[in-house]
Short mmCIF file of C-alpha atoms in Angstrom, two decimals:
data_model
loop_
_atom_site.label_atom_id
_atom_site.label_comp_id
_atom_site.label_asym_id
_atom_site.label_seq_id
_atom_site.Cartn_x
_atom_site.Cartn_y
_atom_site.Cartn_z
CA MET D 1054 -62.18 -14.51 24.49
CA ARG D 1055 -62.67 -14.45 20.73
CA PHE D 1056 -66.08 -12.96 21.21
CA HIS D 1057 -64.66 -10.21 23.37
CA SER D 1058 -61.85 -9.28 21.06
CA SER D 1059 -64.01 -9.22 17.96
CA ARG D 1060 -66.62 -7.16 19.75
CA SER D 1061 -63.91 -4.82 20.92
CA GLN D 1062 -62.73 -4.56 17.32
CA VAL D 1063 -66.20 -3.66 16.07
CA ASP D 1064 -66.66 -1.10 18.83
CA ARG D 1065 -63.37 0.51 18.02
CA GLU D 1066 -64.14 0.69 14.33
CA GLN D 1067 -67.49 2.34 15.02
CA LEU D 1068 -65.81 4.86 17.25
CA ALA D 1069 -63.17 5.60 14.64
CA GLN D 1070 -65.99 6.55 12.30
CA LEU D 1071 -67.35 8.98 14.85
CA LEU D 1072 -63.98 10.66 15.23
CA PRO D 1073 -61.23 9.75 12.78
CA ALA D 1074 -57.60 10.05 13.82
CA PRO D 1075 -55.60 12.95 12.48
CA ALA D 1076 -53.14 11.82 9.83
CA GLU D 1077 -50.13 9.89 11.08
CA ARG D 1078 -46.71 11.36 10.63
CA ASP D 1079 -43.32 9.81 10.52
CA LEU D 1080 -40.70 11.03 12.88
CA PRO D 1081 -38.29 12.54 10.31
CA GLU D 1082 -35.14 10.46 9.88
CA SER D 1083 -32.90 13.19 11.30
CA ARG D 1084 -35.05 13.67 14.40
CA HIS D 1085 -35.33 9.94 14.93
CA HIS D 1086 -31.56 9.77 14.88
CA VAL D 1087 -31.10 12.74 17.25
CA LEU D 1088 -33.63 11.46 19.77
CA ARG D 1089 -32.34 7.91 19.59
CA GLU D 1090 -28.78 9.09 20.20
CA TYR D 1091 -30.03 11.16 23.10
CA LEU D 1092 -31.77 8.16 24.67
CA MET D 1093 -28.74 5.92 24.25
CA ASN D 1094 -26.44 8.56 25.76
CA GLU D 1095 -28.73 9.00 28.75
CA ILE D 1096 -28.88 5.25 29.30
CA HIS D 1097 -25.10 4.96 29.18
CA HIS D 1098 -24.78 7.99 31.40
CA GLN D 1099 -27.12 6.52 34.02
CA THR D 1100 -25.61 3.06 33.82
CA ALA D 1101 -22.15 4.52 34.41
CA ALA D 1102 -23.40 6.68 37.28
CA GLN D 1103 -25.06 3.68 38.94
CA ARG D 1104 -21.89 1.61 38.69
CA THR D 1105 -19.80 4.22 40.48
CA ALA D 1106 -22.43 5.10 43.05
CA ALA D 1107 -23.71 1.71 44.18
CA PRO D 1108 -22.30 1.21 47.67
CA CYS D 1109 -24.35 -1.90 48.35
CA ALA D 1110 -25.33 -3.78 45.28
CA ALA D 1111 -27.75 -6.61 45.78
CA GLY D 1112 -30.75 -5.95 47.97
CA ALA D 1113 -29.90 -2.32 48.49
CA THR D 1114 -32.78 -0.31 49.80
CA ARG D 1115 -33.57 2.50 47.49
CA VAL D 1116 -36.36 4.91 48.09
CA VAL D 1117 -37.54 6.44 44.89
CA ALA D 1118 -38.88 9.51 46.60
CA ALA D 1119 -37.26 12.88 46.59
CA ARG D 1120 -37.50 15.98 48.64
CA PRO D 1121 -40.91 17.47 48.02
CA ARG D 1122 -40.88 21.12 47.09
CA TRP D 1123 -43.13 22.02 49.91
CA LEU D 1124 -40.49 20.88 52.37
CA ALA D 1125 -37.97 23.15 50.78
CA PRO D 1126 -37.96 26.38 52.77
CA SER D 1127 -37.52 24.95 56.24
CA LEU D 1128 -35.63 21.82 55.32
CA ALA D 1129 -33.30 22.90 52.59
CA THR D 1130 -30.16 23.13 54.70
CA THR D 1131 -30.89 20.08 56.78
CA ALA D 1132 -31.70 18.12 53.68
CA VAL D 1133 -28.19 18.76 52.41
CA ALA D 1134 -26.84 17.47 55.70
CA ALA D 1135 -29.17 14.52 55.41
CA LEU D 1136 -27.71 13.71 52.05
CA ALA D 1137 -24.22 13.55 53.46
CA LEU D 1138 -25.30 11.60 56.51
CA GLY D 1139 -27.60 9.48 54.43
CA ALA D 1140 -24.60 8.24 52.55
CA ALA D 1141 -22.85 7.54 55.86
CA ALA D 1142 -25.89 5.58 56.97
CA LEU D 1143 -25.19 3.03 54.30
CA LEU D 1144 -21.77 2.26 55.73
CA PRO D 1145 -21.56 -0.68 58.11
CA THR D 1146 -22.32 0.19 61.72
CA SER D 1147 -20.09 -0.89 64.61
CA ASP D 1148 -21.69 -4.30 64.84
CA GLY D 1149 -21.03 -4.85 61.20
CA THR D 1150 -24.57 -4.64 59.98
CA THR D 1151 -25.68 -2.20 57.36
CA PRO D 1152 -29.01 -0.53 57.99
CA GLY D 1153 -30.10 -0.98 54.42
CA HIS D 1154 -29.34 -4.68 54.60
CA GLN D 1155 -31.25 -5.63 57.69
CA PRO D 1156 -33.62 -8.48 57.08
CA ASP D 1157 -37.11 -7.34 56.35
CA ARG D 1158 -39.40 -8.05 59.22
CA ALA D 1159 -42.30 -7.82 56.82
CA ALA D 1160 -40.47 -9.99 54.33
CA THR D 1161 -40.27 -12.89 56.71
CA GLY D 1162 -43.56 -14.65 56.41
CA GLN D 1163 -45.70 -11.79 55.12
CA ALA D 1164 -44.05 -10.98 51.83
CA ALA D 1165 -45.43 -14.08 50.18
CA THR D 1166 -48.95 -12.94 50.99
CA PRO D 1167 -50.17 -10.41 48.47
CA PHE D 1168 -51.21 -7.18 50.10
CA GLU D 1169 -52.77 -4.39 48.15
CA VAL D 1170 -54.97 -1.49 49.13
CA ARG D 1171 -56.56 0.64 46.46
CA HIS D 1172 -58.20 3.69 47.90
CA ALA D 1173 -59.55 6.73 46.06
CA SER D 1174 -56.71 8.81 47.46
CA PHE D 1175 -53.81 6.34 47.40
CA THR D 1176 -52.59 2.88 46.54
CA LEU D 1177 -50.41 0.73 48.74
CA VAL D 1178 -48.92 -2.48 47.41
CA ARG D 1179 -46.54 -4.97 48.96
CA ASN D 1180 -44.02 -6.01 46.34
CA ALA D 1181 -42.66 -9.51 45.88
CA ASP D 1182 -39.41 -8.53 47.63
CA GLY D 1183 -41.30 -7.41 50.75
CA SER D 1184 -40.92 -3.70 50.07
CA ILE D 1185 -44.00 -1.49 50.06
CA THR D 1186 -44.88 0.96 47.32
CA PHE D 1187 -47.15 3.83 48.25
CA THR D 1188 -48.63 6.20 45.69
CA SER D 1189 -50.48 9.35 46.56
CA LEU D 1190 -53.25 9.94 44.04
CA GLN D 1191 -54.58 13.01 45.78
CA LEU D 1192 -54.23 14.53 49.23
CA VAL D 1193 -54.58 11.26 51.08
CA ASP D 1194 -57.19 10.20 53.56
CA THR D 1195 -54.66 9.94 56.39
CA ALA D 1196 -56.69 7.59 58.57
CA ALA D 1197 -57.25 5.10 55.75
CA ALA D 1198 -53.65 5.39 54.58
CA THR D 1199 -52.28 4.84 58.07
CA GLN D 1200 -54.50 1.81 58.45
CA ALA D 1201 -53.23 0.42 55.14
CA LEU D 1202 -49.63 1.15 56.10
CA ASN D 1203 -50.00 -0.66 59.40
CA GLY D 1204 -51.90 -3.45 57.70
CA ALA D 1205 -48.92 -3.98 55.42
CA GLY D 1206 -46.73 -4.56 58.46
CA ILE D 1207 -45.17 -1.10 58.73
CA THR D 1208 -45.27 0.74 62.03
CA GLY D 1209 -45.99 4.43 61.69
CA ARG D 1210 -48.47 6.85 60.21
CA VAL D 1211 -49.33 8.89 57.16
CA LEU D 1212 -49.88 12.63 57.60
CA THR D 1213 -50.63 15.63 55.45
CA ASN D 1214 -49.85 19.24 56.15
CA ASP D 1215 -52.00 20.72 58.89
CA PRO D 1216 -51.69 24.51 59.23
CA SER D 1217 -53.38 24.36 62.63
CA CYS D 1218 -50.68 22.06 64.00
CA THR D 1219 -48.44 24.03 66.36
CA ALA D 1220 -44.81 24.50 65.41
CA GLY D 1221 -42.58 21.76 66.67
CA PRO D 1222 -38.99 21.76 67.85
CA GLY D 1223 -36.39 22.92 65.42
CA GLY D 1224 -38.89 24.44 63.03
CA HIS D 1225 -39.10 21.32 60.91
CA GLY D 1226 -42.83 20.93 61.01
CA GLN D 1227 -42.83 18.74 64.16
CA ILE D 1228 -40.13 16.52 62.76
CA ASP D 1229 -37.37 16.58 65.35
CA PRO D 1230 -34.13 15.53 63.66
CA ALA D 1231 -32.94 14.06 66.98
CA HIS D 1232 -35.72 11.48 66.81
CA LEU D 1233 -34.93 10.31 63.33
CA TYR D 1234 -33.13 7.13 62.43
CA PRO D 1235 -30.20 7.44 62.25
CA ALA D 1236 -30.33 10.25 64.79
CA ASP D 1237 -29.75 13.82 63.74
CA THR D 1238 -30.21 13.06 60.10
CA LEU D 1239 -33.30 14.59 58.73
CA ARG D 1240 -33.51 11.35 56.90
CA ASP D 1241 -36.21 11.76 54.38
CA LYS D 1242 -34.02 9.48 52.31
CA HIS D 1243 -34.50 11.74 49.38
CA THR D 1244 -31.91 12.22 46.75
CA GLY D 1245 -32.96 15.80 46.25
CA LEU D 1246 -33.14 15.25 42.52
CA ASP D 1247 -36.86 15.27 42.10
CA ALA D 1248 -40.13 14.86 43.90
CA SER D 1249 -42.38 11.91 43.50
CA ASP D 1250 -45.88 10.86 44.31
CA THR D 1251 -44.63 7.28 44.58
CA VAL D 1252 -42.29 6.00 47.27
CA THR D 1253 -40.97 2.55 48.05
CA PHE D 1254 -39.82 1.58 51.51
CA ARG D 1255 -39.51 -1.47 53.73
CA SER D 1256 -39.70 -2.42 57.36
CA SER D 1257 -35.92 -2.66 57.57
CA ASP D 1258 -35.75 1.10 57.01
CA TYR D 1259 -36.31 1.55 60.75
CA PRO D 1260 -35.09 -0.37 63.81
CA GLN D 1261 -37.19 -2.57 66.08
CA GLY D 1262 -39.52 -0.29 68.03
CA GLY D 1263 -39.27 2.41 65.43
CA GLY D 1264 -41.49 3.35 62.54
CA LEU D 1265 -42.01 5.50 59.48
CA LEU D 1266 -43.69 8.81 58.92
CA LEU D 1267 -45.07 9.36 55.45
CA ALA D 1268 -45.61 13.07 54.91
CA VAL D 1269 -47.77 13.79 51.88
CA GLY D 1270 -47.42 17.24 50.43
CA GLN D 1271 -49.39 19.01 47.77
CA HIS D 1272 -48.06 21.38 45.20
CA THR D 1273 -50.31 23.30 42.88
CA TRP D 1274 -48.91 24.51 39.60
CA LYS D 1275 -50.50 27.53 38.07
CA GLY D 1276 -50.53 28.84 34.54
CA THR D 1277 -50.88 27.04 31.25
CA GLU D 1278 -50.01 23.71 32.79
CA ALA D 1279 -52.12 24.11 35.88
CA SER D 1280 -52.14 20.90 37.84
CA THR D 1281 -51.79 19.64 41.34
CA GLU D 1282 -49.06 17.23 42.28
CA TYR D 1283 -48.46 15.24 45.39
CA ALA D 1284 -45.14 14.35 46.89
CA VAL D 1285 -44.46 11.87 49.64
CA GLY D 1286 -41.61 12.27 52.12
CA VAL D 1287 -40.50 9.22 54.08
CA PHE D 1288 -38.98 9.74 57.54
CA ALA D 1289 -37.61 6.89 59.64
CA TYR D 1290 -37.95 7.10 63.42
CA ALA D 1291 -35.91 5.16 65.95
CA ASP D 1292 -38.83 5.17 68.40
CA ALA D 1293 -42.35 4.96 67.03
CA ASP D 1294 -43.63 6.95 70.03
CA ASN D 1295 -41.84 10.01 68.71
CA ILE D 1296 -43.61 10.01 65.36
CA PRO D 1297 -45.61 13.24 65.34
CA THR D 1298 -49.39 13.16 65.24
CA CYS D 1299 -49.57 16.22 63.04
CA ILE D 1300 -47.19 18.14 60.83
CA ASN D 1301 -47.12 21.74 59.71
CA PHE D 1302 -44.77 22.82 56.98
CA THR D 1303 -46.66 25.98 56.18
CA ASP D 1304 -44.16 28.67 55.47
CA PRO D 1305 -45.32 31.73 57.46
CA GLY D 1306 -43.82 33.92 54.75
CA THR D 1307 -45.75 32.59 51.80
CA GLY D 1308 -48.53 30.55 53.37
CA GLN D 1309 -47.51 27.80 50.96
CA MET W 1178 -33.50 -13.89 25.55
CA SER W 1179 -36.91 -12.33 25.02
CA MET W 1180 -37.33 -8.61 24.47
CA ARG W 1181 -39.04 -8.31 27.83
CA ALA W 1182 -36.21 -10.08 29.59
CA ARG W 1183 -33.66 -7.83 27.89
CA VAL W 1184 -35.60 -4.71 28.85
CA ARG W 1185 -35.87 -5.92 32.44
CA ALA W 1186 -32.17 -6.64 32.49
CA GLY W 1187 -31.42 -3.10 31.29
CA ASP W 1188 -29.89 -4.05 27.96
CA PRO W 1189 -29.30 -0.69 26.19
CA ASP W 1190 -29.61 -2.29 22.74
CA ALA W 1191 -33.08 -3.49 23.64
CA PHE W 1192 -34.06 0.11 24.29
CA GLY W 1193 -32.54 1.16 20.99
CA GLN W 1194 -34.68 -1.49 19.33
CA LEU W 1195 -37.79 -0.33 21.20
CA PHE W 1196 -37.10 3.20 20.05
CA ASP W 1197 -36.74 2.14 16.42
CA ASP W 1198 -39.92 0.10 16.59
CA TYR W 1199 -42.22 2.40 18.50
CA ALA W 1200 -40.99 6.02 18.50
CA ARG W 1201 -43.33 6.81 15.61
CA SER W 1202 -46.31 5.22 17.35
CA ILE W 1203 -45.56 7.11 20.54
CA GLN W 1204 -45.11 10.39 18.71
CA ASN W 1205 -48.45 10.10 16.93
CA HIS W 1206 -50.22 9.11 20.13
CA ALA W 1207 -48.63 12.04 21.96
CA PHE W 1208 -49.65 14.40 19.18
CA ARG W 1209 -53.25 13.27 19.38
CA LEU W 1210 -53.26 13.91 23.11
CA THR W 1211 -51.40 17.24 23.08
CA GLY W 1212 -52.15 18.68 19.64
CA ASN W 1213 -48.62 19.88 19.20
CA TRP W 1214 -45.79 18.24 17.30
CA SER W 1215 -42.99 19.80 19.35
CA THR W 1216 -44.60 18.66 22.58
CA ALA W 1217 -45.15 15.25 21.02
CA GLU W 1218 -41.46 14.96 20.27
CA GLU W 1219 -40.63 15.87 23.84
CA VAL W 1220 -43.10 13.27 25.07
CA VAL W 1221 -41.27 10.69 22.95
CA ALA W 1222 -37.95 11.50 24.63
CA LEU W 1223 -39.47 11.53 28.12
CA THR W 1224 -41.41 8.32 27.48
CA PHE W 1225 -38.25 6.40 26.73
CA LEU W 1226 -36.47 7.89 29.75
CA GLU W 1227 -39.43 6.78 31.86
CA ALA W 1228 -39.36 3.35 30.22
CA TRP W 1229 -35.72 3.02 31.20
CA ARG W 1230 -36.52 4.11 34.76
CA LEU W 1231 -39.42 1.66 35.02
CA ARG W 1232 -37.75 -1.22 33.17
CA THR W 1233 -37.70 -3.60 36.12
CA LYS W 1234 -41.47 -3.24 36.48
CA VAL W 1235 -42.12 -4.71 33.05
CA ASP W 1236 -44.17 -7.86 33.26
CA PRO W 1237 -41.86 -10.73 32.23
CA GLU W 1238 -44.77 -12.34 30.40
CA GLY W 1239 -46.56 -10.85 27.47
CA ASP W 1240 -46.33 -9.90 23.83
CA SER W 1241 -45.46 -6.53 22.38
CA LEU W 1242 -44.21 -3.77 24.67
CA ARG W 1243 -46.07 -1.20 22.60
CA PRO W 1244 -49.05 -0.99 25.01
CA TRP W 1245 -46.65 -0.49 27.91
CA LEU W 1246 -44.91 2.36 26.11
CA LEU W 1247 -48.21 3.93 25.05
CA GLY W 1248 -49.32 3.80 28.68
CA ILE W 1249 -46.16 5.58 29.79
CA ALA W 1250 -46.58 8.13 27.01
CA THR W 1251 -50.15 8.77 28.16
CA ASN W 1252 -48.93 9.48 31.68
CA VAL W 1253 -46.12 11.68 30.42
CA ALA W 1254 -48.47 13.66 28.15
CA ARG W 1255 -50.87 14.04 31.07
CA ASN W 1256 -48.21 15.55 33.27
CA THR W 1257 -45.12 16.65 31.42
CA THR W 1258 -44.04 18.78 34.34
CA ARG W 1259 -43.72 15.77 36.57
CA ALA W 1260 -41.72 13.86 33.98
CA HIS W 1261 -39.50 16.92 33.58
CA ARG W 1262 -38.74 17.01 37.27
CA ARG W 1263 -38.17 13.29 37.45
CA HIS W 1264 -35.57 13.57 34.72
CA ALA W 1265 -34.34 17.04 35.50
CA ALA W 1266 -30.71 16.31 34.67
CA ALA W 1267 -31.55 14.48 31.45
CA VAL W 1268 -34.00 17.17 30.37
CA ALA W 1269 -31.22 19.74 30.67
CA ARG W 1270 -29.33 17.73 28.04
CA MET W 1271 -32.33 17.19 25.80
CA PRO W 1272 -31.81 18.22 22.17
CA GLU W 1273 -33.55 21.36 21.04
CA PRO W 1274 -36.96 20.66 19.51
CA GLY W 1275 -36.80 19.97 15.82
CA VAL W 1276 -38.34 22.20 13.24
CA VAL W 1277 -41.93 21.15 12.82
CA PRO W 1278 -42.11 19.31 9.51
CA ASP W 1279 -43.25 21.51 6.70
CA PHE W 1280 -45.79 20.03 4.38
CA ALA W 1281 -45.40 22.82 1.84
CA GLU W 1282 -45.33 20.32 -0.99
CA ASP W 1283 -48.86 19.41 -0.04
CA LEU W 1284 -50.39 22.65 1.08
CA VAL W 1285 -53.97 21.56 0.68
CA GLY W 1286 -53.30 18.47 2.70
CA ARG W 1287 -51.71 20.54 5.39
CA ILE W 1288 -54.64 22.90 5.67
CA ASP W 1289 -57.07 20.04 5.84
CA ASP W 1290 -54.90 18.31 8.33
CA THR W 1291 -54.77 21.40 10.52
CA ARG W 1292 -58.51 21.82 10.23
CA LEU W 1293 -59.15 18.20 11.01
CA VAL W 1294 -56.82 18.32 13.97
CA ALA W 1295 -58.57 21.41 15.29
CA THR W 1296 -62.00 19.86 14.84
CA VAL W 1297 -60.98 16.58 16.37
CA ARG W 1298 -59.35 18.32 19.30
CA ALA W 1299 -62.43 20.42 19.90
CA ALA W 1300 -64.52 17.25 19.95
CA LEU W 1301 -62.04 15.58 22.23
CA GLY W 1302 -62.30 18.63 24.45
CA LYS W 1303 -65.88 17.62 25.19
CA LEU W 1304 -64.66 14.41 26.78
CA ARG W 1305 -63.15 13.96 30.18
CA ARG W 1306 -59.42 13.39 30.24
CA ALA W 1307 -59.75 9.73 31.19
CA GLU W 1308 -62.22 9.16 28.36
CA ARG W 1309 -59.95 10.98 25.95
CA GLU W 1310 -56.99 8.82 26.87
CA VAL W 1311 -58.93 5.60 26.49
CA PHE W 1312 -60.29 6.83 23.18
CA ALA W 1313 -56.81 7.66 21.86
CA LEU W 1314 -55.43 4.30 22.99
CA CYS W 1315 -58.26 2.05 21.86
CA VAL W 1316 -59.56 3.79 18.78
CA TRP W 1317 -56.56 5.56 17.32
CA ALA W 1318 -53.63 3.53 18.60
CA GLY W 1319 -55.62 0.35 18.07
CA LEU W 1320 -55.12 -1.30 21.44
CA ASP W 1321 -57.75 -3.80 22.45
CA TYR W 1322 -59.51 -3.32 25.78
CA ALA W 1323 -57.18 -5.62 27.67
CA ALA W 1324 -54.05 -3.93 26.35
CA ALA W 1325 -55.45 -0.47 27.08
CA ALA W 1326 -56.35 -1.59 30.59
CA GLN W 1327 -52.82 -2.81 31.08
CA ALA W 1328 -51.36 0.37 29.63
CA LEU W 1329 -53.36 2.58 31.96
CA ASP W 1330 -53.20 0.19 34.90
CA VAL W 1331 -56.98 0.15 35.29
CA PRO W 1332 -59.46 -2.76 35.12
CA VAL W 1333 -60.80 -3.77 31.71
CA GLY W 1334 -64.29 -2.82 32.85
CA THR W 1335 -63.09 0.72 33.42
CA VAL W 1336 -61.75 0.94 29.88
CA ARG W 1337 -65.02 -0.35 28.53
CA SER W 1338 -67.14 2.08 30.54
CA ARG W 1339 -64.94 5.07 29.71
CA LEU W 1340 -65.10 4.25 26.03
CA SER W 1341 -68.83 3.77 26.26
CA ARG W 1342 -69.22 7.18 27.87
CA ALA W 1343 -67.01 8.70 25.18
CA ARG W 1344 -69.15 7.12 22.49
CA ASN W 1345 -72.39 8.39 24.04
CA LYS W 1346 -71.02 11.90 24.32
CA LEU W 1347 -69.73 11.96 20.74
CA GLN W 1348 -72.96 10.46 19.44
CA LYS W 1349 -74.92 13.11 21.31
CA LEU W 1350 -72.75 15.84 19.79
CA ILE W 1351 -73.48 14.43 16.35
CA ASP W 1352 -77.18 13.97 17.03
CA ASP W 1353 -77.71 17.52 18.21
CA GLY W 1354 -75.68 18.90 15.30
CA THR W 1355 -72.81 20.25 17.40
CA LEU W 1356 -70.43 17.90 15.69
CA GLN W 1357 -70.97 16.78 12.12
CA THR W 1358 -69.26 13.67 10.95
CA ILE W 1359 -65.69 14.57 10.19
CA GLU W 1360 -64.19 13.52 6.90
CA PRO W 1361 -60.80 12.00 7.36
CA ILE W 1362 -57.81 13.05 5.27
CA GLY W 1363 -57.84 11.77 1.73
CA ARG W 1364 -61.54 12.29 1.14
CA GLU W 1365 -63.36 15.36 -0.09
CA PRO W 1366 -62.69 18.39 2.10
CA ALA W 1367 -65.08 18.53 5.00
CA ASP W 1368 -68.00 20.91 4.78
CA ARG W 1369 -66.99 24.11 6.54
CA SER W 1370 -70.13 23.98 8.62
CA GLY W 1371 -68.84 20.69 9.90
CA GLN W 1372 -66.60 22.58 12.25
CA VAL W 1373 -67.28 22.07 15.86
CA ASP W 1374 -68.68 25.28 17.21
CA GLY W 1375 -66.44 27.37 19.35
CA ASP W 1376 -62.94 28.59 18.88
CA ARG W 1377 -61.03 26.53 16.44
CA GLU W 1378 -58.04 28.76 16.93
CA ASN W 1379 -57.96 27.88 20.56
CA ALA W 1380 -58.29 24.21 19.84
CA ALA W 1381 -55.36 24.35 17.47
CA ARG W 1382 -53.14 26.10 19.94
CA PRO W 1383 -50.53 23.97 21.67
CA SER W 1384 -52.18 22.62 24.75
CA GLN W 1385 -49.02 22.77 26.74
CA GLU W 1386 -46.30 25.31 26.67
CA MET W 1387 -43.04 23.96 27.84
CA THR W 1388 -40.45 25.96 29.64
CA ARG W 1389 -36.89 24.91 29.96
#
């Protein structure tokens, strides 16, 4: 270890001679204060918001994902409805269980076993609590991603937008709201606040016999900050047989 | 309670402490990656918002959280747009960027600094982004390979190979005369011909223009 760190030190010093760092600057006292205050306010703000909006505290399922932009045109209205119904979904059902609190099928027995797939186009990791975190690094290899998803104990498939896929019922890119779990909620489980290339979900997000659809979208930014981002939508299905085999969110108006 | 435990538990004071300890480090790192002090300041704010968001993912074991924060800052600098969207509400409340510090009392130093920054950025421009990030973390922020690997969430071997590629490219630039050894601040002014060829003006321009 000592050898490695000293060698690393020498390497770094040699490199610093090749290209010295620009001079360091101090964050001026006033700016330090302003930014620190800002951070503390945001933390208090978020802590307060979480306290008032945590319907089920311990073990609550929270999907970090948000509505991807590319879903926006066709799903905007339904997504609003999904938000309202999504909140309702957290309330206890008639048999007293809460969907978000169902025991994890994957968590029983499998969770202890580390499971991690690192592919060029995605990573899929089973967390210690049994939940699965999926990150889209680029437009995913859907076959490999589906295999990884299933390998982690989740029924379902991973799809990307396919413009050749024929329009499905309801104009939601083959996602029929009636097939979703809970029914009639276009339950992408998104908060609508932002879009993310990383989502976390668990097997208790869908009932026995059901499954998840992970829809990976791509958004290309143009201009000075040109970049391509990926966003993953998670849809829970009551019956895995109804999970579409292709999706098409192409907006005929813009071709986006 | 250790700092890591406090951060994981969401103790606001721990984040205040982290800010006091590392904001400067983060700002300098962000400046080296973006070439713009206003952007760097924004990266500082976003980095700490991200750190708060990711607090439960902090490894309970380990020493300083500086590498973790530098890793977050690297990601934020790489894609400020994404960080903006992730913290849309908070960004709306973000303080206006401060006035870029004026070094009028040391005009010569400022000119040299600007020139050095431009030259260094032009040289960095010859590297791939991943190589640039590893270079900034290991060489300028002083992380060892293991810490840089942890910060970027890549294997140590990857850090080593990226740095090695960066070194070869820079050495080649020096060998073929494209890049002459740059004199750091505090020494004699660098020979004008030591400029990297190409458009210095462009290299000095903010690499990212933020919109609010």
